Amino acid sequence: MRMRGAATLAVLSLLLAGCTAGGAEPGAEPSQSATTPTGPSEPSEPSPTKADDESFSPGLDPDDPSLDVALSRPVEDRVYPDVGDPGVDALHYQLDLTWTAKSEQLEGVETLTFRATRDARQFQLDFGRSLRVKSLSLDGEEARFRERGKDLVVTAPVRADQRYTLQLHYDGTPRPVAAPTTRSDFSTIGWQITDDAETWTMQEPFGAYSWYAVNDQPSDKALYDFTLSTRSPWVGVANGKLRSRDEEAGSTVTEWHLDEPAASYLVTVAFGDFTMTRDRSKGGVPLTYWTPRGDERSLRSVRVARDELGWIEDRLGPYPFSSLGFLVVDSDSGMETQTMITLGDTDYTLSGAVVVHEMVHQWYGDQVTPRDWRDVWMNEGMAMYLQLLWESQEFGFPINQTLAGWTAEDQRLRSSAGPPASYDPSTFGEGNIYYLPALMWHQLREQLGGRQFWRLAKAWPRSRDNGNAGYEDITAWWSQKTGRNLRPMFDRWLLSRQSPPAA
Ligand SMILES: [Zn+2]
């Protein structure tokens, strides 16, 4: 995600501008008690369903080896433990979504292929409380379930390492959920509906569950296919490649395929009056820009991606996915949604700096993803650092002045939001996880020299392609590759409540 602020020119004010709080709802999503999938309880309010033969399709073969790329080792999140279920390893989500703007109704047919990670009598997914399940089946048989707060609990026995197909029909008007942050550019996360009944999503660190049933925790990456329907000339846009687009009885139907697994916070779907423009980066990556019809300004802005992508590839290596798109929506923020970056329609979020920032995340955040929210610094530190280097080159100012400004704010950030890798859960996404690890990477670059630093900065995401990593992994990897014990340095920057001593 981008850090808010007029970062490019106001060098010293970047930090302060970025951290201005206000207008946001503080506090996390009201907590829901986590369920224990192995628990003995029967549903208190059983909701048996009638499986409708016509409405359930067999879906994918769960044992298809092409799904193996999405095998994960899901964990319980240490920062937001109320979201996600480590008993579920989602492999593939097929989401058939129809948006009716007039009534603001979403109708969904979801087919989830997953692996159970343990023997259990029940399992659960995160699922928005404003949505209603109309029917649900497991491997083609109707199954019992209950909706408890934001948890959809399916009461059916599952065996460790067996794969299953869960299918559900649901509808409702999705409501976003409160964001655990004090930032001013977003206060709710998940599905958003504009005044014109267009829709878009941003959902970091969670909130995908506001519009589909999902294991909404970053350690569980999965493959996605989408079929999106809405009244023409509006169109539905999602991650991955556009496979088809048809007009049927006044509706636009698009099919999207994401061919590498993504964490749920990196999924995007929008319905609206978008125009698509095709492009290609100098390195040959196919690009698409989805901008509001007639909005030449936003199209001109996002087109800088064509050249900027090459600038990033010079530092981080070849772009890690098979396509890249940009989706411009009515937001104040920007989000690195995998292969289809979602950008708010503001001067700053459409600036070259933010476009660079979100593209860097395709390597740092999307190709390799934090195992849980404790380590979101792994994403933001490198994105912020490369953003600064790009701005410095583009606008011709030295980085040292900016770095000094960040250093001057270090202690205040640690004191207000916590150390970058041990932050206060109610202050998600504050300056501490951006500027402090960026300073750390700069110091490490000075120590190692640019050649070794960039060689390793390039090698790390590739070494965890389509995977997840945590604090122990990345600190051990950098130590091993440099032949130095870097753990004390990482700890000092990322875990200490005191600013590190000047280098
Ligand atoms: Zn970011």
Tab-separated table of C-alpha atoms in Angstrom, residues 12 40 51 83 141 155 165 264:
chain	number	residue	atom	x	y	z
A	12	LEU	CA	11.354	16.908	4.554
A	40	PRO	CA	-16.959	-30.861	19.702
A	51	ALA	CA	-28.760	-28.475	-2.544
A	83	VAL	CA	-9.179	-13.566	10.849
A	141	GLU	CA	-23.543	-32.898	-0.792
A	155	THR	CA	-20.010	-28.500	10.272
A	165	THR	CA	-14.765	-28.682	-2.983
A	264	SER	CA	-6.528	-12.597	-0.208
